[in-house]
XYZ file of C-alpha atoms in Angstrom:
455
model
C -17.914 -14.899 -17.552
C -20.910 -12.730 -16.717
C -22.126 -11.410 -13.378
C -25.401 -9.636 -12.706
C -25.268 -7.022 -9.936
C -28.407 -5.698 -8.276
C -26.386 -2.523 -7.810
C -22.828 -1.669 -8.686
C -20.563 1.328 -8.117
C -19.324 2.167 -11.618
C -16.876 4.905 -12.490
C -19.838 7.262 -13.114
C -21.657 6.325 -9.893
C -24.212 3.797 -8.647
C -26.207 1.821 -11.204
C -28.857 -0.830 -10.585
C -29.427 -4.163 -12.341
C -26.288 -4.320 -14.481
C -24.640 -7.269 -16.229
C -20.844 -7.190 -16.396
C -19.208 -9.334 -19.080
C -15.611 -10.292 -18.352
C -13.058 -11.836 -20.709
C -9.402 -12.490 -19.959
C -9.759 -10.581 -16.704
C -11.120 -7.431 -18.382
C -14.627 -5.968 -18.255
C -15.617 -5.890 -21.932
C -19.208 -4.712 -21.529
C -21.658 -3.389 -18.938
C -25.318 -3.586 -19.908
C -28.604 -2.846 -18.180
C -30.774 -5.773 -17.227
C -30.119 -9.370 -16.380
C -28.406 -11.770 -18.741
C -29.824 -15.228 -18.041
C -26.351 -16.791 -18.166
C -24.939 -14.402 -15.561
C -24.141 -15.287 -11.955
C -26.354 -13.167 -9.692
C -24.777 -11.109 -6.920
C -25.991 -8.206 -4.798
C -23.921 -5.050 -4.237
C -20.604 -4.693 -6.064
C -17.852 -2.111 -5.508
C -14.308 -1.738 -6.889
C -11.485 -3.527 -5.110
C -9.128 -1.338 -3.088
C -5.428 -0.881 -3.875
C -2.935 -1.020 -1.003
C -0.238 1.488 -1.955
C 2.268 0.619 0.784
C 3.163 -2.725 2.341
C 6.173 -4.235 4.125
C 4.951 -7.829 4.143
C 7.407 -9.265 6.668
C 6.283 -6.752 9.296
C 2.923 -8.538 9.561
C 4.677 -11.209 11.630
C 5.772 -8.862 14.407
C 2.546 -6.887 14.738
C 1.938 -6.858 18.484
C 5.554 -7.516 19.487
C 6.472 -3.834 19.809
C 3.805 -2.488 22.171
C 5.733 -2.810 25.439
C 6.065 0.440 27.410
C 9.398 2.172 27.956
C 8.712 4.945 30.490
C 7.545 7.288 27.766
C 10.718 6.881 25.722
C 9.358 4.680 22.941
C 9.232 6.092 19.408
C 9.503 5.159 15.743
C 13.260 4.964 16.188
C 13.115 2.463 19.078
C 10.410 0.497 17.217
C 12.942 -0.033 14.426
C 15.212 -1.939 16.818
C 12.461 -4.501 17.428
C 12.059 -4.834 13.666
C 15.792 -5.435 13.153
C 15.830 -8.085 15.866
C 12.783 -9.792 14.407
C 14.004 -10.116 10.824
C 17.543 -11.230 11.634
C 16.850 -14.920 10.933
C 14.010 -14.901 8.391
C 14.582 -17.109 5.355
C 13.101 -16.734 1.889
C 10.618 -19.489 2.713
C 9.665 -17.618 5.888
C 9.108 -14.439 3.869
C 6.822 -16.362 1.521
C 4.871 -17.849 4.437
C 4.318 -14.409 5.967
C 3.402 -12.736 2.696
C 0.970 -15.491 1.729
C -0.877 -15.150 5.036
C -0.886 -11.362 4.752
C -2.114 -11.299 1.168
C -5.013 -13.624 1.987
C -5.928 -11.295 4.843
C -5.754 -8.353 2.439
C -8.043 -10.054 -0.056
C -10.605 -10.925 2.580
C -10.670 -7.313 3.763
C -11.079 -5.824 0.267
C -7.599 -5.144 -1.089
C -7.210 -6.584 -4.593
C -3.738 -5.212 -5.372
C -0.707 -4.378 -3.236
C 2.401 -2.268 -3.761
C 5.105 -4.209 -1.904
C 7.862 -1.881 -0.664
C 10.379 -4.720 -0.519
C 13.707 -4.181 1.231
C 14.631 -7.566 2.730
C 17.098 -8.570 0.004
C 19.994 -10.600 1.421
C 20.654 -13.727 3.498
C 20.836 -13.715 7.296
C 24.520 -12.738 7.164
C 23.808 -9.765 4.944
C 25.342 -11.420 1.886
C 23.614 -11.270 -1.515
C 22.087 -14.530 -2.700
C 23.611 -15.949 -5.881
C 20.209 -15.164 -7.355
C 19.782 -11.499 -6.358
C 15.998 -11.804 -6.575
C 15.652 -14.786 -4.199
C 13.688 -12.846 -1.588
C 11.731 -10.951 -4.231
C 10.747 -14.207 -5.905
C 9.246 -15.347 -2.597
C 6.957 -12.304 -2.742
C 5.947 -13.041 -6.338
C 5.141 -16.630 -5.332
C 3.043 -15.456 -2.384
C 1.046 -13.162 -4.657
C 0.487 -16.016 -7.091
C -0.650 -18.428 -4.366
C -3.014 -15.900 -2.807
C -4.272 -14.401 -6.063
C -3.689 -10.743 -5.181
C -2.349 -8.368 -7.823
C 1.242 -7.296 -7.097
C 3.329 -4.223 -7.822
C 6.791 -5.094 -6.524
C 8.917 -2.137 -5.494
C 12.502 -3.245 -4.741
C 13.993 -0.814 -2.227
C 17.284 1.006 -2.649
C 18.805 1.339 0.827
C 22.431 2.425 1.328
C 22.945 4.558 4.429
C 21.691 4.854 8.009
C 21.269 8.623 7.932
C 21.832 11.898 6.121
C 25.458 12.516 5.181
C 25.942 8.944 3.937
C 26.312 7.523 7.430
C 27.335 3.835 7.381
C 24.455 1.381 7.768
C 24.003 -0.207 11.175
C 24.121 -3.947 11.817
C 20.344 -4.275 11.756
C 20.251 -2.954 8.188
C 22.755 -5.372 6.676
C 20.086 -7.356 4.802
C 18.808 -4.214 3.057
C 21.968 -2.682 1.611
C 22.872 -2.565 -2.096
C 25.252 -0.524 -4.162
C 23.476 1.174 -7.039
C 24.722 -1.130 -9.812
C 23.725 -4.231 -7.837
C 20.355 -2.688 -7.092
C 19.730 -1.933 -10.757
C 20.601 -5.547 -11.605
C 18.106 -6.671 -8.964
C 15.438 -4.443 -10.499
C 16.122 -5.907 -13.940
C 15.834 -9.421 -12.504
C 12.512 -8.527 -10.862
C 11.297 -6.999 -14.112
C 12.024 -10.315 -15.841
C 10.238 -12.212 -13.059
C 7.151 -10.071 -13.539
C 6.906 -11.388 -17.094
C 6.509 -14.914 -15.646
C 3.926 -14.115 -12.966
C 0.477 -12.922 -13.985
C -1.051 -9.639 -12.836
C 2.246 -8.202 -11.576
C 4.519 -5.294 -12.442
C 7.649 -3.648 -11.058
C 8.687 -0.164 -9.973
C 11.279 1.021 -7.456
C 11.324 2.440 -3.962
C 14.300 4.564 -2.938
C 13.827 4.019 0.787
C 14.142 7.631 1.966
C 16.349 10.664 1.563
C 18.315 9.587 4.638
C 19.044 6.169 3.057
C 20.083 7.239 -0.467
C 22.054 10.115 -1.948
C 21.220 12.234 -4.974
C 23.486 10.404 -7.421
C 22.234 6.921 -6.542
C 18.636 8.123 -6.674
C 19.200 9.599 -10.128
C 20.771 6.374 -11.405
C 17.996 4.191 -9.986
C 15.241 6.359 -11.475
C 16.949 6.410 -14.867
C 17.303 2.620 -14.845
C 13.672 1.803 -14.038
C 12.379 4.414 -16.460
C 14.492 2.814 -19.205
C 12.699 -0.468 -18.476
C 9.243 1.109 -18.134
C 8.627 4.811 -18.711
C 5.550 4.723 -16.447
C 6.960 2.562 -13.671
C 5.875 3.634 -10.185
C 8.457 5.296 -7.930
C 7.642 5.334 -4.209
C 9.670 6.903 -1.406
C 9.260 7.338 2.361
C 9.482 11.032 3.114
C 8.926 13.447 6.025
C 7.385 10.695 8.136
C 8.936 11.853 11.403
C 9.877 15.311 12.686
C 13.423 14.066 13.361
C 13.777 13.245 9.669
C 12.744 16.797 8.770
C 15.201 18.265 11.271
C 18.050 16.058 10.053
C 17.303 16.968 6.430
C 17.319 20.667 7.285
C 20.667 20.268 9.027
C 22.233 18.425 6.089
C 20.595 19.895 2.968
C 19.327 23.180 4.437
C 15.990 22.214 2.928
C 12.971 20.279 4.129
C 12.638 16.739 2.660
C 9.717 17.334 0.284
C 11.196 20.706 -0.688
C 14.563 19.080 -1.529
C 12.920 16.324 -3.577
C 10.842 18.810 -5.545
C 13.892 20.986 -6.211
C 16.076 18.112 -7.396
C 13.768 15.722 -9.254
C 11.043 16.012 -11.848
C 8.104 14.426 -10.057
C 5.128 13.170 -12.056
C 1.896 11.185 -11.481
C 3.876 7.928 -11.144
C 5.666 9.173 -8.023
C 4.081 8.306 -4.670
C 5.378 10.063 -1.557
C 4.710 7.738 1.359
C 3.552 9.492 4.539
C 4.744 13.079 3.791
C 3.350 13.683 7.271
C 5.348 16.803 8.145
C 4.759 18.930 5.078
C 4.334 22.714 5.075
C 1.967 24.770 2.940
C 4.503 25.601 0.227
C 5.564 21.975 -0.111
C 1.913 20.952 -0.206
C 1.098 23.379 -3.011
C 4.191 22.492 -5.024
C 3.567 18.759 -4.622
C -0.014 19.114 -5.834
C 1.259 20.932 -8.942
C 3.371 17.898 -9.929
C 0.312 15.569 -9.720
C 2.381 13.165 -7.625
C 0.486 11.127 -5.016
C 0.608 11.199 -1.236
C 0.494 7.645 0.148
C -1.168 7.812 3.567
C -1.132 4.920 6.079
C -3.327 6.143 8.962
C -3.197 3.119 11.280
C 0.581 2.709 11.030
C 1.163 6.457 11.333
C -0.951 6.409 14.488
C 0.760 3.288 15.845
C 4.234 4.764 15.319
C 3.308 8.210 16.596
C 4.237 9.844 13.290
C 1.688 12.645 13.161
C -1.240 13.547 10.920
C -1.085 14.475 7.243
C -3.061 17.653 6.271
C -5.525 15.568 4.268
C -8.442 18.025 4.156
C -6.360 20.876 2.772
C -4.475 18.611 0.371
C -7.641 17.180 -1.165
C -9.457 20.530 -1.213
C -6.680 21.985 -3.348
C -6.707 19.137 -5.845
C -4.160 16.773 -4.323
C -4.487 13.018 -4.729
C -4.004 10.336 -2.098
C -3.801 6.558 -1.874
C -3.910 4.409 1.257
C -1.647 1.657 2.552
C -1.396 -0.707 5.490
C 2.400 -0.308 5.840
C 3.389 -2.226 9.024
C 0.085 -4.185 9.046
C -0.865 -3.307 12.584
C -4.213 -3.316 10.767
C -4.998 -5.051 7.479
C -8.277 -3.365 6.663
C -8.993 -0.575 4.157
C -12.192 0.287 6.026
C -10.169 1.114 9.135
C -7.600 3.108 7.132
C -10.324 5.280 5.594
C -12.203 5.612 8.868
C -9.115 6.946 10.607
C -8.177 9.123 7.665
C -11.435 11.013 8.219
C -11.489 10.759 12.016
C -8.007 12.283 12.389
C -9.210 15.354 10.496
C -12.337 15.566 12.669
C -10.252 15.472 15.836
C -7.926 18.219 14.607
C -10.642 20.512 13.261
C -13.481 19.630 15.656
C -15.822 19.241 12.677
C -17.511 16.329 10.917
C -17.769 14.901 7.386
C -14.702 16.753 6.140
C -13.353 14.550 3.342
C -16.112 14.959 0.773
C -17.070 17.392 -1.978
C -20.151 19.262 -3.120
C -20.352 16.887 -6.081
C -19.986 13.835 -3.821
C -21.227 14.612 -0.286
C -20.898 11.005 0.920
C -17.571 10.812 2.751
C -17.468 7.039 2.408
C -18.191 6.992 -1.310
C -15.799 9.841 -2.047
C -12.933 8.268 -0.104
C -13.426 4.740 -1.446
C -13.703 5.839 -5.075
C -10.829 8.331 -4.823
C -8.324 6.096 -3.035
C -9.105 3.048 -5.176
C -8.598 5.051 -8.372
C -5.457 6.836 -7.164
C -4.140 3.604 -5.679
C -4.347 2.158 -9.184
C -2.391 5.149 -10.466
C 0.234 4.616 -7.765
C 0.766 1.045 -9.012
C 0.415 1.773 -12.740
C -2.315 -0.865 -12.895
C -5.523 -1.008 -14.919
C -7.641 -1.233 -11.778
C -9.326 1.021 -9.212
C -12.728 1.523 -10.848
C -15.344 -0.547 -12.623
C -15.719 0.425 -16.269
C -15.413 -1.117 -19.713
C -11.746 -1.803 -20.426
C -10.771 -2.000 -16.758
C -9.525 -5.113 -15.013
C -12.249 -6.997 -13.140
C -11.084 -6.382 -9.567
C -14.268 -6.204 -7.521
C -15.888 -6.886 -4.167
C -19.325 -8.335 -3.469
C -20.885 -7.133 -0.209
C -22.958 -9.394 2.038
C -26.571 -8.250 1.684
C -27.615 -9.754 5.022
C -24.981 -7.742 6.870
C -25.628 -4.592 4.842
C -29.322 -4.746 5.677
C -28.506 -3.974 9.322
C -27.244 -0.501 8.390
C -28.318 2.453 6.262
C -28.322 0.828 2.865
C -29.586 3.305 0.263
C -27.063 3.923 -2.491
C -26.026 7.236 -0.954
C -25.326 5.545 2.378
C -23.771 2.184 1.443
C -20.123 3.202 1.683
C -20.730 5.518 4.641
C -22.207 2.528 6.462
C -19.362 0.271 5.341
C -16.656 2.629 6.604
C -18.204 4.268 9.657
C -20.841 1.872 11.003
C -19.933 -1.761 10.371
C -17.791 -3.598 12.901
C -17.563 -6.932 11.098
C -16.301 -7.656 7.608
C -19.209 -7.360 5.158
C -17.244 -8.551 2.095
C -18.450 -11.965 0.942
C -16.686 -12.437 -2.402
C -13.574 -10.981 -4.010
C -12.622 -11.139 -7.692
C -9.133 -10.268 -8.959
C -8.375 -10.059 -12.654
C -11.581 -11.919 -13.453
C -10.963 -14.792 -11.005
C -12.767 -15.401 -7.722
C -10.214 -15.434 -4.872
C -12.650 -15.217 -1.974
C -16.014 -16.999 -1.958
C -18.417 -16.688 0.967
C -15.677 -15.032 2.983
C -13.167 -17.867 2.556
C -9.950 -18.451 0.609
C -9.137 -21.897 -0.778
C -5.779 -22.186 1.020
C -6.374 -20.041 4.092
C -6.286 -22.921 6.581
C -2.896 -24.255 5.507
C -1.543 -20.720 5.095
C -2.602 -19.698 8.602
C -1.278 -22.937 10.126
C 2.144 -22.377 8.540
C 2.138 -18.759 9.646
C 1.145 -19.623 13.225
C 3.975 -22.152 13.447
C 6.463 -19.587 12.146
C 5.184 -17.004 14.617
C 5.705 -19.435 17.490
C 9.329 -19.929 16.457
C 9.976 -16.224 15.941
C 8.489 -15.220 19.299
C 11.122 -17.288 21.128
C 13.863 -15.002 19.816
C 12.213 -11.718 20.893
């Protein structure tokens, strides 16, 4: 397959009139000029990687916005989540994930890291096939066409000090040996499904202890020495306070002191991080996984993004609870939160790359690929062909010089300007549409109607 791009954002920057040759999902050559056999497209940019997703939560977006006399918080939001998922089946999980992944593709995500913790049946009992729920996620990724990094979640306790799990968490809980067996089963599944891989996600320091975390890390690294390891950490101030009370250390500080972090670790949120933790985290080359729309929706707080990036830190973005499924909105709010704090503009850029939009898109796509251990995130020879084609008619209504394209995309456009999406060398979205989106949305809408009656 060959495509001719009038302009394309390559790893070294914008280039005009380039032909990309793709074989077996990989870009094998990029040459100047038009190959007569190539399909002609306009503006091409790399696909975005979503570093943090809880797929089932897409189905209760909008159900948790009722007021509570100023008493609502992340912790009360969780109760709505527990109530919602109590009766979801594996088929329901597949229906939700398929709808979500099509939405992701249409908005520009070409790969997702699925932080998957809905493991057991509605009674909290393990399925005879431990990976039943996980297999539903693999099938949804296959049907939609999105690349998948599955991260089975180790979840054992309801709070620091190995507090017993509450009733709402019964579908999440695994002992370490069972969890490691589940991970092995998922690893085997990933050999059957194309464009997928497996890591792990210890849920949080409040949900696992040191010994179980050590065992889980050792197990996945025995299967794959570069497997991604993601963990929620320091998302809420209460979590920091509880960690201080139990460990006498802050969460990121404790993790850094007890584990050898590396570039395959991704610390999700890390919202409440102090300067010493920030500096020490940067030194490990681990990633901060930021989810601006969910962090805003849950009232988490704001990550010190400007300082973290200025000192050489790396970040990826995720849609987390899917209150928004749009990388443009995530990046817009990543920058806007810093502007509101600092009362300045155009903060997340560099002297080498003064375009905020271009810097953020290129950085988070590349680091998102690192967070999933996938050969994606930038367009170059040897990389997987995960790319987006922008609608020239819509782009023409905004500043459209090379230097302004991604600034316009992120800060000026209100409607989706992505017309076509390729994943692993295959077109998943053409002219803004997915081949199965109508049946997927109909099934999802029917499920939503049933679920809403129980809330």
